[in-house]
mmCIF file of C-alpha atoms in Angstrom:
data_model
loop_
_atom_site.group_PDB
_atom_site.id
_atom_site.type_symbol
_atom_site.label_atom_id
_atom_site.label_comp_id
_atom_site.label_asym_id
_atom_site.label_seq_id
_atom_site.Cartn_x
_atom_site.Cartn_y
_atom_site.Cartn_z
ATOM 1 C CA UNK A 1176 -1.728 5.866 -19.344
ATOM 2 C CA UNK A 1177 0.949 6.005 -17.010
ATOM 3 C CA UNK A 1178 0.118 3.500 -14.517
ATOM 4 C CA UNK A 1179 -2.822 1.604 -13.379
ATOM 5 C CA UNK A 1180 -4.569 2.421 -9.411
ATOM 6 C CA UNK A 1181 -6.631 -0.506 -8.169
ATOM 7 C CA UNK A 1182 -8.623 1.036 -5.212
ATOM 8 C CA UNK A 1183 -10.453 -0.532 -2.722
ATOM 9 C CA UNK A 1184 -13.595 0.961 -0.946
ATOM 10 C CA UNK A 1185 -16.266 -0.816 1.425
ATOM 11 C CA UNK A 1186 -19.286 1.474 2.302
ATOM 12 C CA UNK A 1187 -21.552 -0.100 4.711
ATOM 13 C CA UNK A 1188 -24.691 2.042 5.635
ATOM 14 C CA UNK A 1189 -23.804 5.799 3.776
ATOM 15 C CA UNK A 1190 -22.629 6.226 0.712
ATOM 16 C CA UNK A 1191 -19.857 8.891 1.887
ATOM 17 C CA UNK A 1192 -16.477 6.296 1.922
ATOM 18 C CA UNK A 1193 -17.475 5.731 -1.824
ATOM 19 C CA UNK A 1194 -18.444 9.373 -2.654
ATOM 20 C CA UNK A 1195 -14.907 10.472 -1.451
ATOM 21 C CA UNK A 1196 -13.173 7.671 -3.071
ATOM 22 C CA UNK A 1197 -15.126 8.487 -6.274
ATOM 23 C CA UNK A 1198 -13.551 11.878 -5.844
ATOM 24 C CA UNK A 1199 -10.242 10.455 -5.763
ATOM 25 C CA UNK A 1200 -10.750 8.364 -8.515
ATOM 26 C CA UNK A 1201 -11.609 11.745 -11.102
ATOM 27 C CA UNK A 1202 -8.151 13.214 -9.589
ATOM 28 C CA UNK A 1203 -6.590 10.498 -10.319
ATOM 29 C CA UNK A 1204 -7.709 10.240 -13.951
ATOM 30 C CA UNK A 1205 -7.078 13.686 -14.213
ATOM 31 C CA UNK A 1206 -3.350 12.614 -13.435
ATOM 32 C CA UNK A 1207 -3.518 10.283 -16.379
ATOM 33 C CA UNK A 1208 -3.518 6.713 -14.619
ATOM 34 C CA UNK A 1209 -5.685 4.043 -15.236
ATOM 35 C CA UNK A 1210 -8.155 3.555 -12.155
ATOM 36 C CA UNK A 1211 -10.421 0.565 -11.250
ATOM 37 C CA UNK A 1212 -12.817 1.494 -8.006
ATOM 38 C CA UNK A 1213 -13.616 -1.753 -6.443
ATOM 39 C CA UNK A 1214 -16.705 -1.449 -4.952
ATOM 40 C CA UNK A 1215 -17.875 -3.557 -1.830
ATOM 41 C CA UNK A 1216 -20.866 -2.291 -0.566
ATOM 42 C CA UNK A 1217 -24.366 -1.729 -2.181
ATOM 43 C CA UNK A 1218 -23.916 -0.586 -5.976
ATOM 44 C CA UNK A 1219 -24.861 3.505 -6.315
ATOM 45 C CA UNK A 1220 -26.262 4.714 -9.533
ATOM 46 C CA UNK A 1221 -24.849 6.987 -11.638
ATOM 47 C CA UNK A 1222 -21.384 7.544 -9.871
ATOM 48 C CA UNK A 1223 -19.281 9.990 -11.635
ATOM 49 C CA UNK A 1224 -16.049 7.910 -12.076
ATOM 50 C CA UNK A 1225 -14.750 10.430 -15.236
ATOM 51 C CA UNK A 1226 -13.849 7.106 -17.402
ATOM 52 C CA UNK A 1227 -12.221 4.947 -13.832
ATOM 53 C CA UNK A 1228 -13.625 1.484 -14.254
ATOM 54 C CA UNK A 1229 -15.856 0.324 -11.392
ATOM 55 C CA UNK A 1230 -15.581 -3.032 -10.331
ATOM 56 C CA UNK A 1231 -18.572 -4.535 -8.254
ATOM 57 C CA UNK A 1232 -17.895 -7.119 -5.741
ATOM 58 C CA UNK A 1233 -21.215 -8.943 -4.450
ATOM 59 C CA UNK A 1234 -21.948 -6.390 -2.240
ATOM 60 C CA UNK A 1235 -22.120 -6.051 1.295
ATOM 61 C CA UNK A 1236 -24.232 -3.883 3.992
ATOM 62 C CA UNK A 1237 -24.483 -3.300 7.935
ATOM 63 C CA UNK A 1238 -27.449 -4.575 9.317
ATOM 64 C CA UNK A 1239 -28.669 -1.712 11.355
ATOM 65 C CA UNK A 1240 -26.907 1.708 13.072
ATOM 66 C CA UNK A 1241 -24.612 -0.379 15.672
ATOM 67 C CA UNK A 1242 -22.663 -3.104 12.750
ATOM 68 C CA UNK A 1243 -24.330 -5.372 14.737
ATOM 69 C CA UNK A 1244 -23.658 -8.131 11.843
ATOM 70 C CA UNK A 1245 -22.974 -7.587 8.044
ATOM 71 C CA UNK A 1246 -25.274 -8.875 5.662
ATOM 72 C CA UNK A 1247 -24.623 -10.150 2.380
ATOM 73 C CA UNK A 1248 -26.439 -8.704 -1.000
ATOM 74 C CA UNK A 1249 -30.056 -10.939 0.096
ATOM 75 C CA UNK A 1250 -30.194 -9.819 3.628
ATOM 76 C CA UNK A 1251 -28.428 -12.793 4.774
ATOM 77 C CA UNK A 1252 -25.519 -12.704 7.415
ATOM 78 C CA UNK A 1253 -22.366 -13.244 5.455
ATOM 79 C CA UNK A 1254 -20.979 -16.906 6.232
ATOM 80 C CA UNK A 1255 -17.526 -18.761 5.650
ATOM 81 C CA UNK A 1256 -18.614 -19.795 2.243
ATOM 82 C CA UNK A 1257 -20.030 -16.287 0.933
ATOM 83 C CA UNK A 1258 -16.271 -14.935 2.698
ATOM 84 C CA UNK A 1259 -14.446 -17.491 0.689
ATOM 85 C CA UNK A 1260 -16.624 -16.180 -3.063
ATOM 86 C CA UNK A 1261 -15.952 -12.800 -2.570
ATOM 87 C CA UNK A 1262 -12.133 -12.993 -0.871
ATOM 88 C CA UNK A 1263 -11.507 -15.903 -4.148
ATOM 89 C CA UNK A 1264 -12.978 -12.879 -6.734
ATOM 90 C CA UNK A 1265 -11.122 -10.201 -5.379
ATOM 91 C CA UNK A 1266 -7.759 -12.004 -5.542
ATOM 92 C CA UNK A 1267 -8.741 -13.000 -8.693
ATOM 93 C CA UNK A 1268 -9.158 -9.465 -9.975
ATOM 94 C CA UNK A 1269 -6.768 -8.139 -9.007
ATOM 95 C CA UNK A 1270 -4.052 -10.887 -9.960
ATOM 96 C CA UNK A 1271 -5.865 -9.920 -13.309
ATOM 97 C CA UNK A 1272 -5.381 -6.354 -14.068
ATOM 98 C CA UNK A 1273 -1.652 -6.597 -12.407
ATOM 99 C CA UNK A 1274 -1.722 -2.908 -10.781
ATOM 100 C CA UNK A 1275 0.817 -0.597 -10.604
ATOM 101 C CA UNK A 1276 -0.797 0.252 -7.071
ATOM 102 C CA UNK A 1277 -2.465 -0.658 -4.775
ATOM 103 C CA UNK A 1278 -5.061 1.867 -2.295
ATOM 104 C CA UNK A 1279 -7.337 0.417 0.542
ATOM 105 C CA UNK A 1280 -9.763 2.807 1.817
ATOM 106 C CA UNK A 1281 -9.454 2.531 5.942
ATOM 107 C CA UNK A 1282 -7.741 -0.965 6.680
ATOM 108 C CA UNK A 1283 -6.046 -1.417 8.657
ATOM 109 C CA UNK A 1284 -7.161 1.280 10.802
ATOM 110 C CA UNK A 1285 -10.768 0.242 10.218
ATOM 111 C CA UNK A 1286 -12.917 -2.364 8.138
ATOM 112 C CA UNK A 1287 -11.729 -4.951 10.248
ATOM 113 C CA UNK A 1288 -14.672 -7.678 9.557
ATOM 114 C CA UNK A 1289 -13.175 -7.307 6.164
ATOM 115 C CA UNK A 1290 -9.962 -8.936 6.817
ATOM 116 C CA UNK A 1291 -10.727 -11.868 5.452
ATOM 117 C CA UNK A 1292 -10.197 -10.149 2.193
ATOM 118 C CA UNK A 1293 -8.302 -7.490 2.737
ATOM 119 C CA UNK A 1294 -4.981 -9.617 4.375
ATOM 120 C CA UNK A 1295 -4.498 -11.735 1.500
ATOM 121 C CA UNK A 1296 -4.944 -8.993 -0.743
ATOM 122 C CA UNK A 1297 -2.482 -7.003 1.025
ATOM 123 C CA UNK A 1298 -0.061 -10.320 0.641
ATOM 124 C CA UNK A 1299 -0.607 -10.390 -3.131
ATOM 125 C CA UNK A 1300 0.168 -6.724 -2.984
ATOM 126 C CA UNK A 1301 3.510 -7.490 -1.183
ATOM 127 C CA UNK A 1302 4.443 -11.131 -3.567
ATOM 128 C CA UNK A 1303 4.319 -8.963 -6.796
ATOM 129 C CA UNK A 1304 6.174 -5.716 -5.101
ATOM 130 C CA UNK A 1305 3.368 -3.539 -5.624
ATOM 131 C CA UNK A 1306 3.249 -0.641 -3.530
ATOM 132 C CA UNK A 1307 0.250 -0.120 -0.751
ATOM 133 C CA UNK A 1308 -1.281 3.387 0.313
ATOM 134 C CA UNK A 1309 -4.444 4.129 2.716
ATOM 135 C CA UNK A 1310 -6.578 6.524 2.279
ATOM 136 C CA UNK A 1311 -7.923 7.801 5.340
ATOM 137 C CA UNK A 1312 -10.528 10.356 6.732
ATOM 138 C CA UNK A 1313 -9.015 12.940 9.233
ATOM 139 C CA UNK A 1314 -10.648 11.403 11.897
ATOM 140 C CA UNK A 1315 -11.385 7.970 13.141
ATOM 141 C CA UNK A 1316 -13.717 6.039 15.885
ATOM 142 C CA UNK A 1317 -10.879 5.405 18.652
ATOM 143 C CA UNK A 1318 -9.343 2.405 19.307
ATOM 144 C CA UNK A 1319 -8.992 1.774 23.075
ATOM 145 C CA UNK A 1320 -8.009 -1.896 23.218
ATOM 146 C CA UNK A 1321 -4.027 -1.879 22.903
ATOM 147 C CA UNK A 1322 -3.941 -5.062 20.816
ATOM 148 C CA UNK A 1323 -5.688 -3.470 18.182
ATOM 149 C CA UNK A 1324 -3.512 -0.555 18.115
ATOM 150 C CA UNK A 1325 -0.280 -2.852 18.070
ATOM 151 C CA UNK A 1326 -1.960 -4.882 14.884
ATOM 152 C CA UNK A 1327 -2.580 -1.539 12.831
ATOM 153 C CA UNK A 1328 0.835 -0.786 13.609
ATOM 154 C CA UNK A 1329 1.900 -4.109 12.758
ATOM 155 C CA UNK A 1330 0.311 -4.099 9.577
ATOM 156 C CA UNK A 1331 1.378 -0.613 8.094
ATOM 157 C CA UNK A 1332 5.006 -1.650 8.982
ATOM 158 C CA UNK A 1333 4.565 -4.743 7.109
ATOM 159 C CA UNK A 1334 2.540 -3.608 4.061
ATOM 160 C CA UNK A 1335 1.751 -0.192 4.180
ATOM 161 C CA UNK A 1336 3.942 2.426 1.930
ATOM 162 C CA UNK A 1337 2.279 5.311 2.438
ATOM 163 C CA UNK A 1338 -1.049 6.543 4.517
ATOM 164 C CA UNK A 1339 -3.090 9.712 3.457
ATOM 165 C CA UNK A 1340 -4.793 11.407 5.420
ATOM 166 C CA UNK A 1341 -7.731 13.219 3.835
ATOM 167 C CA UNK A 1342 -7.306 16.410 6.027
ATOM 168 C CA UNK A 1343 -5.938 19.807 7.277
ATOM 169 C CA UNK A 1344 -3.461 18.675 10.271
ATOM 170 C CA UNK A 1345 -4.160 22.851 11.507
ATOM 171 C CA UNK A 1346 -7.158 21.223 12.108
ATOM 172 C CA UNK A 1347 -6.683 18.318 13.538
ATOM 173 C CA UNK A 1348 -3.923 15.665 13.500
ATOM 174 C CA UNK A 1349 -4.083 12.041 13.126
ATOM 175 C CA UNK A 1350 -3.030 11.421 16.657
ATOM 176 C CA UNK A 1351 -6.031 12.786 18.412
ATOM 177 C CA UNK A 1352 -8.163 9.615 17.241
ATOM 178 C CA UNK A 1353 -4.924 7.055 16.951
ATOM 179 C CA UNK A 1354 -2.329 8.001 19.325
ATOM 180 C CA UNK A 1355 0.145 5.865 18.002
ATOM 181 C CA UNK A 1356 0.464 8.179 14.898
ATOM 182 C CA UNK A 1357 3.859 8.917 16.318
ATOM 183 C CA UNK A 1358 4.850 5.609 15.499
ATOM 184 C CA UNK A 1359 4.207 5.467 11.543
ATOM 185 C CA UNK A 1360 4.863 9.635 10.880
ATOM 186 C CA UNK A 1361 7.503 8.901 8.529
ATOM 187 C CA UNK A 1362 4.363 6.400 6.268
ATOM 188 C CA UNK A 1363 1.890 9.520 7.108
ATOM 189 C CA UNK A 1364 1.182 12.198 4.242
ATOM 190 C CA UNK A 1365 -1.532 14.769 5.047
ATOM 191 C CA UNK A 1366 -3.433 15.621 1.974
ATOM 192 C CA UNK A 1367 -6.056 18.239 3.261
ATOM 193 C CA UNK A 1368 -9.533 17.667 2.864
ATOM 194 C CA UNK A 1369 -11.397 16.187 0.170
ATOM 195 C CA UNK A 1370 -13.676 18.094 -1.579
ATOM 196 C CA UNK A 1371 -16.318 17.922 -4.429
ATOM 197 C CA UNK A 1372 -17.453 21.299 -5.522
ATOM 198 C CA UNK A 1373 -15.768 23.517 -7.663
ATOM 199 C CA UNK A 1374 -14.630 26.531 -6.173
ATOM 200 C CA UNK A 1375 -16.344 28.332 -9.052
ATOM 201 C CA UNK A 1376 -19.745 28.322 -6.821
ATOM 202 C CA UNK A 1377 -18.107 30.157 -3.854
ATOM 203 C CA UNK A 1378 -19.601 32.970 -3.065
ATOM 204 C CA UNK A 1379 -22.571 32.945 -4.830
ATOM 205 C CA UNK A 1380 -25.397 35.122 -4.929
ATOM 206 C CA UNK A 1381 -27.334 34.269 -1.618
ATOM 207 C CA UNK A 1382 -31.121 33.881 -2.145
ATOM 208 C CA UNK A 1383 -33.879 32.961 0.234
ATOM 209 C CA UNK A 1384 -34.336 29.036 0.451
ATOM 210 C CA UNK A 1385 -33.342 27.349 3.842
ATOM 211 C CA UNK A 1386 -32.003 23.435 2.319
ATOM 212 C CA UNK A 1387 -31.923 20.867 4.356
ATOM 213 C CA UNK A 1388 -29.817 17.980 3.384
ATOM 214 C CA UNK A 1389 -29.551 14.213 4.857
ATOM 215 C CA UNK A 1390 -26.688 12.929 2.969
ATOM 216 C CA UNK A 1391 -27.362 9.591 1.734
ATOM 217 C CA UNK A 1392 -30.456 9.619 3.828
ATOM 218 C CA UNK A 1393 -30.406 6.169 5.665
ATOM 219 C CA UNK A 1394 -30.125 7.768 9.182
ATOM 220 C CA UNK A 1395 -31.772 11.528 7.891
ATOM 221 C CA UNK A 1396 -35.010 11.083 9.348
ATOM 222 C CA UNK A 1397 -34.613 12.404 12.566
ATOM 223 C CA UNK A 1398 -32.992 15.463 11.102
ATOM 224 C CA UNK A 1399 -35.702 15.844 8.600
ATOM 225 C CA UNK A 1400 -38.602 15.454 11.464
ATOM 226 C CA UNK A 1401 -36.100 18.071 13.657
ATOM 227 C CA UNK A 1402 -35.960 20.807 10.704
ATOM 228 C CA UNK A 1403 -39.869 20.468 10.111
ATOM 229 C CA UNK A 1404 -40.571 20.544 13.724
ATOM 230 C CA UNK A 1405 -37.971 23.681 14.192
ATOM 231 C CA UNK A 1406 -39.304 25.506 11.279
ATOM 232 C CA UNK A 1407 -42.486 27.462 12.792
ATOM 233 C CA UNK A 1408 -40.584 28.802 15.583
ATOM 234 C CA UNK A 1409 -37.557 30.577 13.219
ATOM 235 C CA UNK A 1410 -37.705 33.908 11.674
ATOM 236 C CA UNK A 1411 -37.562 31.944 8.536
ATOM 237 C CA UNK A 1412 -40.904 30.159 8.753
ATOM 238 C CA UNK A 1413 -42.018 32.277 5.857
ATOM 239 C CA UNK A 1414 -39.220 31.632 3.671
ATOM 240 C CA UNK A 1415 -39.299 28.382 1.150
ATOM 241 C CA UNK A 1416 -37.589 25.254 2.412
ATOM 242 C CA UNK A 1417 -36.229 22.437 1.109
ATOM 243 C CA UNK A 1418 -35.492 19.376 2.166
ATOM 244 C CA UNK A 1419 -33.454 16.801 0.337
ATOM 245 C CA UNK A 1420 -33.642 13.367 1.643
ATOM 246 C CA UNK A 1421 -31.374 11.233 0.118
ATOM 247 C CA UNK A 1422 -31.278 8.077 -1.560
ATOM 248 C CA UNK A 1423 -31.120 5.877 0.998
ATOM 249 C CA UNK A 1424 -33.946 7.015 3.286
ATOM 250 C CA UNK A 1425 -36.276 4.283 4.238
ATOM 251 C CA UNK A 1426 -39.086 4.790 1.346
ATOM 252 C CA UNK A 1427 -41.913 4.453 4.556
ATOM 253 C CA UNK A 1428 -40.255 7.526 6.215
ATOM 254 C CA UNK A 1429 -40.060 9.501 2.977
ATOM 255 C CA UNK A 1430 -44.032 8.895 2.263
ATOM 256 C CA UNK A 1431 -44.893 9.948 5.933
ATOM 257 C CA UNK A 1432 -42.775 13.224 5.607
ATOM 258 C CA UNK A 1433 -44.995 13.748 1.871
ATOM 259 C CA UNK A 1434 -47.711 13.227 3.789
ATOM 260 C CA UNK A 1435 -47.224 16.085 6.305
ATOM 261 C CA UNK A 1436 -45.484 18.561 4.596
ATOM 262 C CA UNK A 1437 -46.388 22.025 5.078
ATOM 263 C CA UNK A 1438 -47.388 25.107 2.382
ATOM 264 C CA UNK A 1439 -44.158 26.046 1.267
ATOM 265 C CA UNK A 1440 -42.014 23.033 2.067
ATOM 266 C CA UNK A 1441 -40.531 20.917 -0.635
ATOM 267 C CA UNK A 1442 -39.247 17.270 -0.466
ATOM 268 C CA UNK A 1443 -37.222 15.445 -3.029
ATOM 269 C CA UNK A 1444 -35.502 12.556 -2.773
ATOM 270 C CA UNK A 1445 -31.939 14.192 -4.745
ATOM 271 C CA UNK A 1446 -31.348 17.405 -6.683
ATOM 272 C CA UNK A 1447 -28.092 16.668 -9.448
ATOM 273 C CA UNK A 1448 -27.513 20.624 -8.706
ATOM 274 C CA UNK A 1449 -27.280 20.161 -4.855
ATOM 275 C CA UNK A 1450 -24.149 22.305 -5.191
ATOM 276 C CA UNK A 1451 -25.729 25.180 -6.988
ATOM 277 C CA UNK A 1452 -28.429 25.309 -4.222
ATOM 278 C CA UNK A 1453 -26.041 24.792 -1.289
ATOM 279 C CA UNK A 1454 -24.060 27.471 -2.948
ATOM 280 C CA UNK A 1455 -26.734 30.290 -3.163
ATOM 281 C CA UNK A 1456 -28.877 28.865 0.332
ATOM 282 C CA UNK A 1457 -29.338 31.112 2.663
ATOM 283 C CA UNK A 1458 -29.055 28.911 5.243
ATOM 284 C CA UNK A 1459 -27.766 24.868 4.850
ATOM 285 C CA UNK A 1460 -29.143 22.740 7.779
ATOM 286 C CA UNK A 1461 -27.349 19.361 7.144
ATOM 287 C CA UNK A 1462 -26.142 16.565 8.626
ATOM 288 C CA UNK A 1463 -22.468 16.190 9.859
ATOM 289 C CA UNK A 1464 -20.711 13.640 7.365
ATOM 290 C CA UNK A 1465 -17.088 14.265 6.463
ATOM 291 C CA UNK A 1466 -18.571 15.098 1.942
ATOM 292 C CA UNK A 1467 -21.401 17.331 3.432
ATOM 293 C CA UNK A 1468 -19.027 19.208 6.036
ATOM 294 C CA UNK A 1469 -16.460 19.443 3.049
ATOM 295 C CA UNK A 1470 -19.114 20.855 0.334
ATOM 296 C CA UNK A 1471 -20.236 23.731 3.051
ATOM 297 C CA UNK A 1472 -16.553 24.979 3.469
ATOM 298 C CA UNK A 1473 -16.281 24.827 -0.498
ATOM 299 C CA UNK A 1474 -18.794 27.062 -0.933
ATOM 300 C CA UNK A 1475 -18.707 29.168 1.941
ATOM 301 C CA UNK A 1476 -22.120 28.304 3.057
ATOM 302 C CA UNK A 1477 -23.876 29.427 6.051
ATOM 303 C CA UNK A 1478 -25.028 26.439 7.932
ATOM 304 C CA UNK A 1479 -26.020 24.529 10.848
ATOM 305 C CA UNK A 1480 -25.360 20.937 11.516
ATOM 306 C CA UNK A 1481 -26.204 18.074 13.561
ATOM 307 C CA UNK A 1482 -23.958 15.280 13.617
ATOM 308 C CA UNK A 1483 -24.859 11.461 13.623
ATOM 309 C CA UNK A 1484 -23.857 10.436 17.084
ATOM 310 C CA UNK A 1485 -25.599 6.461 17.805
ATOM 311 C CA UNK A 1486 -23.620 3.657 19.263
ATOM 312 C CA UNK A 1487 -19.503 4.233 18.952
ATOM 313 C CA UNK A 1488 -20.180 7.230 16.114
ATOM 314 C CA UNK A 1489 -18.040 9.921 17.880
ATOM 315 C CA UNK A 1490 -16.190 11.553 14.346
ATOM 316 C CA UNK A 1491 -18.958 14.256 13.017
ATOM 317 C CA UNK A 1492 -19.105 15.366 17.013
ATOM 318 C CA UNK A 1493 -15.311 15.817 17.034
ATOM 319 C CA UNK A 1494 -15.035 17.117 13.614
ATOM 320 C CA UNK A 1495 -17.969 19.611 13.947
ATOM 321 C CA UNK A 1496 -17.032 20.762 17.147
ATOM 322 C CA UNK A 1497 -13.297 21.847 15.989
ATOM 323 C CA UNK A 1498 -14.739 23.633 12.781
ATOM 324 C CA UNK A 1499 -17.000 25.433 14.898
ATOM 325 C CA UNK A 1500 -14.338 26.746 17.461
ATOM 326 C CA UNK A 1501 -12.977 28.175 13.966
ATOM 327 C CA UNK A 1502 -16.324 29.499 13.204
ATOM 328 C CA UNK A 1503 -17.105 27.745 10.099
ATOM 329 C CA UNK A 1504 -20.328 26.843 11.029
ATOM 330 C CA UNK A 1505 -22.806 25.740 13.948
ATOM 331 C CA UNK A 1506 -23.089 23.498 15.842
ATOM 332 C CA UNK A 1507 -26.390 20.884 17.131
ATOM 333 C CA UNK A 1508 -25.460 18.141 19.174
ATOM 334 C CA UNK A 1509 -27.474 15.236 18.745
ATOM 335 C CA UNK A 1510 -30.651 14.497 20.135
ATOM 336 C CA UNK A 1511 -32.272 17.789 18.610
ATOM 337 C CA UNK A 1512 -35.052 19.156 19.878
ATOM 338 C CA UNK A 1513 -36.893 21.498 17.273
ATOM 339 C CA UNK A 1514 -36.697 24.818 19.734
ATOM 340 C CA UNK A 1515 -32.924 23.881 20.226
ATOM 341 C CA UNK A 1516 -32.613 23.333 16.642
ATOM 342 C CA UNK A 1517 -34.764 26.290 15.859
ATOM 343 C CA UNK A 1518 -33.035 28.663 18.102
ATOM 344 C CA UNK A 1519 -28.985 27.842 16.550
ATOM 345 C CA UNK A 1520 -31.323 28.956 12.763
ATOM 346 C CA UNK A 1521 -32.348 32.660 14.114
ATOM 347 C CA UNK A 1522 -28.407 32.493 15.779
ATOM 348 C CA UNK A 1523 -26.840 31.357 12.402
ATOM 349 C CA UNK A 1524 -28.836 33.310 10.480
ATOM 350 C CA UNK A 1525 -27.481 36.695 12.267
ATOM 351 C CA UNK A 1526 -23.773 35.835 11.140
ATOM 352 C CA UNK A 1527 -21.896 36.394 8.415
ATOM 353 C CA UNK A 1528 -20.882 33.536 6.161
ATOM 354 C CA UNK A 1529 -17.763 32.457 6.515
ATOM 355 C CA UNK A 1530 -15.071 32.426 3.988
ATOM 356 C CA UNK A 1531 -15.066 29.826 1.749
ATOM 357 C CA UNK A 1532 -12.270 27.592 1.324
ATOM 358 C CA UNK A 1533 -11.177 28.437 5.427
ATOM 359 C CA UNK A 1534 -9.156 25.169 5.439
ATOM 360 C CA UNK A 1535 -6.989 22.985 2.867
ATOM 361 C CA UNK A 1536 -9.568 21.661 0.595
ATOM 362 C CA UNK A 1537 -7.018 20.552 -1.962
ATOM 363 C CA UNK A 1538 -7.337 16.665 -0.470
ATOM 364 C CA UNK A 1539 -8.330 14.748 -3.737
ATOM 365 C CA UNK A 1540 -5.633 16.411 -6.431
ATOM 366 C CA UNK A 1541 -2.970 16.257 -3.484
ATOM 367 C CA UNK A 1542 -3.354 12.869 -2.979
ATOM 368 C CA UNK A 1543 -3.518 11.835 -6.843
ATOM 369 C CA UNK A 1544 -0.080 13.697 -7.290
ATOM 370 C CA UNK A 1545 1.306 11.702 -4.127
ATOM 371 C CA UNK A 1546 -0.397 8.305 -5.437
ATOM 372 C CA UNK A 1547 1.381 9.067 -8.941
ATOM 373 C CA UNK A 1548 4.738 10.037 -7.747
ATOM 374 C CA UNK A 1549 4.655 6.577 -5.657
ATOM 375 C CA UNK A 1550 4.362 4.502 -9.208
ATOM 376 C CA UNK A 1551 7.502 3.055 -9.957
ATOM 377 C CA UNK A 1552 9.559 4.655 -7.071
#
């Protein structure tokens, strides 16, 4: 191996931060270094990881949609003393394995109840001369209060090497979420966007299913209710549907969809050939999460989306809207009401799909190459 990755990721109510970082993590092998994933939020079987080691910390979850608290691994709200176990362990890990370098999903631009961890860490980084990188989505919930934006910048000018950011700047730049992008451009590589499925499924044969998707399912029921309720006023109520609800989705709402569901309706909880379908769909009808949005463009799928949108969540709007003013796919804005949903289906439906690949998908190999050049610079 020629050099060792120690990679931070906390995922606090999806499971996209550590599907994307588990993305990373195979490029990275494929560049030949060593990678341990260290994992702070609830564990996720069967992560593809291609030989990267995880390493669990005792996890850590939001309590509901608006990170009103964070709860520790029984439910509990995390205290000084459960800080001080986890914060001691992850020092302890990674004074252990002795990295060649160091990547922090989001902090300092985000994950900011996780600073009780993440500043010493970033110190220990700094004592040994290790070198730091972020990896960042495209776009992220804006920052208003000017104090905050003076720490991040703060921080990356102390600690910070290099940040990637996990998209297409043709589609939109760093500085239309953190203005002060201008300030760091010189630490700022953009990678393009990180994608999972193999371009070998573009363009697939397109068959009849319409799949709907939630992602990792904890906030898909509304969708799911939305597509079921749309469904009898499409020109596709005939036509079999699927709907893939994700592991995460409260087991109550997934036994009152089974309950309900129409002739010709499937419901499972996760397919392990979700690209092949996606690829060959019809129509997709998803959610808006950055993996999701990123899977659609891979395979060129025609699709219609509804982005999460509660409390502060303002990055599937943006990032949905700016694909669609490219015309890469359509567009629901959230709360959906089935004739509105059912309406953008027939609309969708009478387009052509779009090209797949439309933007720089080449995020997770770019980024490796960058991560690997940075060892022993």
């Amino acid at each position: 191996m020629s050099g060792h990755v120690f990679f931070y990721v906390q995922h606090l109510l999806g499971i996209g931060h550590l599907r994307r970082a588990a993305l990373i993590a195979r490029a990275l092998r494929r560049q030949d270094l060593a990678v341990s994933l260290v994992s702070g939020g609830e564990p996720v079987p069967d992560l593809d990881l291609a030989g990267a080691v995880l390493v669990q910390l005792p996890p850590a979850v939001a309590a509901d949609l608006q990170f009103s608290a964070i709860l520790d691994e029984h439910g509990r709200a995390i205290d000084e003393a459960w800080r001080e176990r986890r914060r001691r362990i992850l020092l302890d890990i990674f004074a252990a394995q002795r990295p060649d370098l160091l990547l922090i999903e989001m902090f300092p631009f985000g994950r900011r109840p996780f600073a009780f961890e993440l500043l010493p860490l970033l110190a220990a980084a700094k004592a040994r001369d290790v070198p730091v990188a972020v990896s960042l989505r495209d776009i992220l919930v804006a920052k208003h209060k000017p104090a905050r934006i003076a720490e991040t910048l703060d921080l990356v000018n102390r600690y910070v090497d290099a940040v990637l950011v996990h998209g297409d700047p043709k589609v939109v730049r760093l500085e239309a979420t953190f203005p002060a992008a201008r300030e760091i451009a010189t630490r700022i590589v953009y990678t393009g966007y990180v994608a999972g499925i193999a371009a070998a499924l573009a363009n697939a044969a397109e068959g009849e299913e319409i799949l709907v998707s939630a992602g990792g399912g904890a906030v898909g029921g509304p969708l799911l209710r939305a597509a079921l309720g749309a469904r009898p006023a499409t020109s596709v109520a005939a036509a079999p549907w699927r709907l893939i609800a994700g592991p995460n989705l409260p087991e109550a709402e997934f036994q009152a969809l089974a309950a309900r569901l129409p002739a010709g309706v499937t419901l499972t909880r996760f397919r392990p050939d979700f690209p092949a379908l996606l690829a060959r769909c019809r129509l997709s009808v998803s959610q808006a999460g950055y993996n999701t949005i990123m899977d659609i463009l891979a395979v060129g799928a025609r699709a219609v989306v509804l982005p999460f949108a509660e409390g502060a969540e303002s990055e599937q709007t943006l990032r949905a809207r700016l694909l669609a003013e490219r015309g890469l796919l359509s567009l629901v804005e959230a709360p959906a009401e089935p004739r509105e949903l059912a309406r953008a289906i027939d609309v969708a439906l009478d387009r052509p799909r779009p090209p797949a690949g439309g933007i720089d998908l080449g995020g997770a190999e770019a980024s490796a190459r960058h991560l690997r050049g940075m060892i022993g610079r």
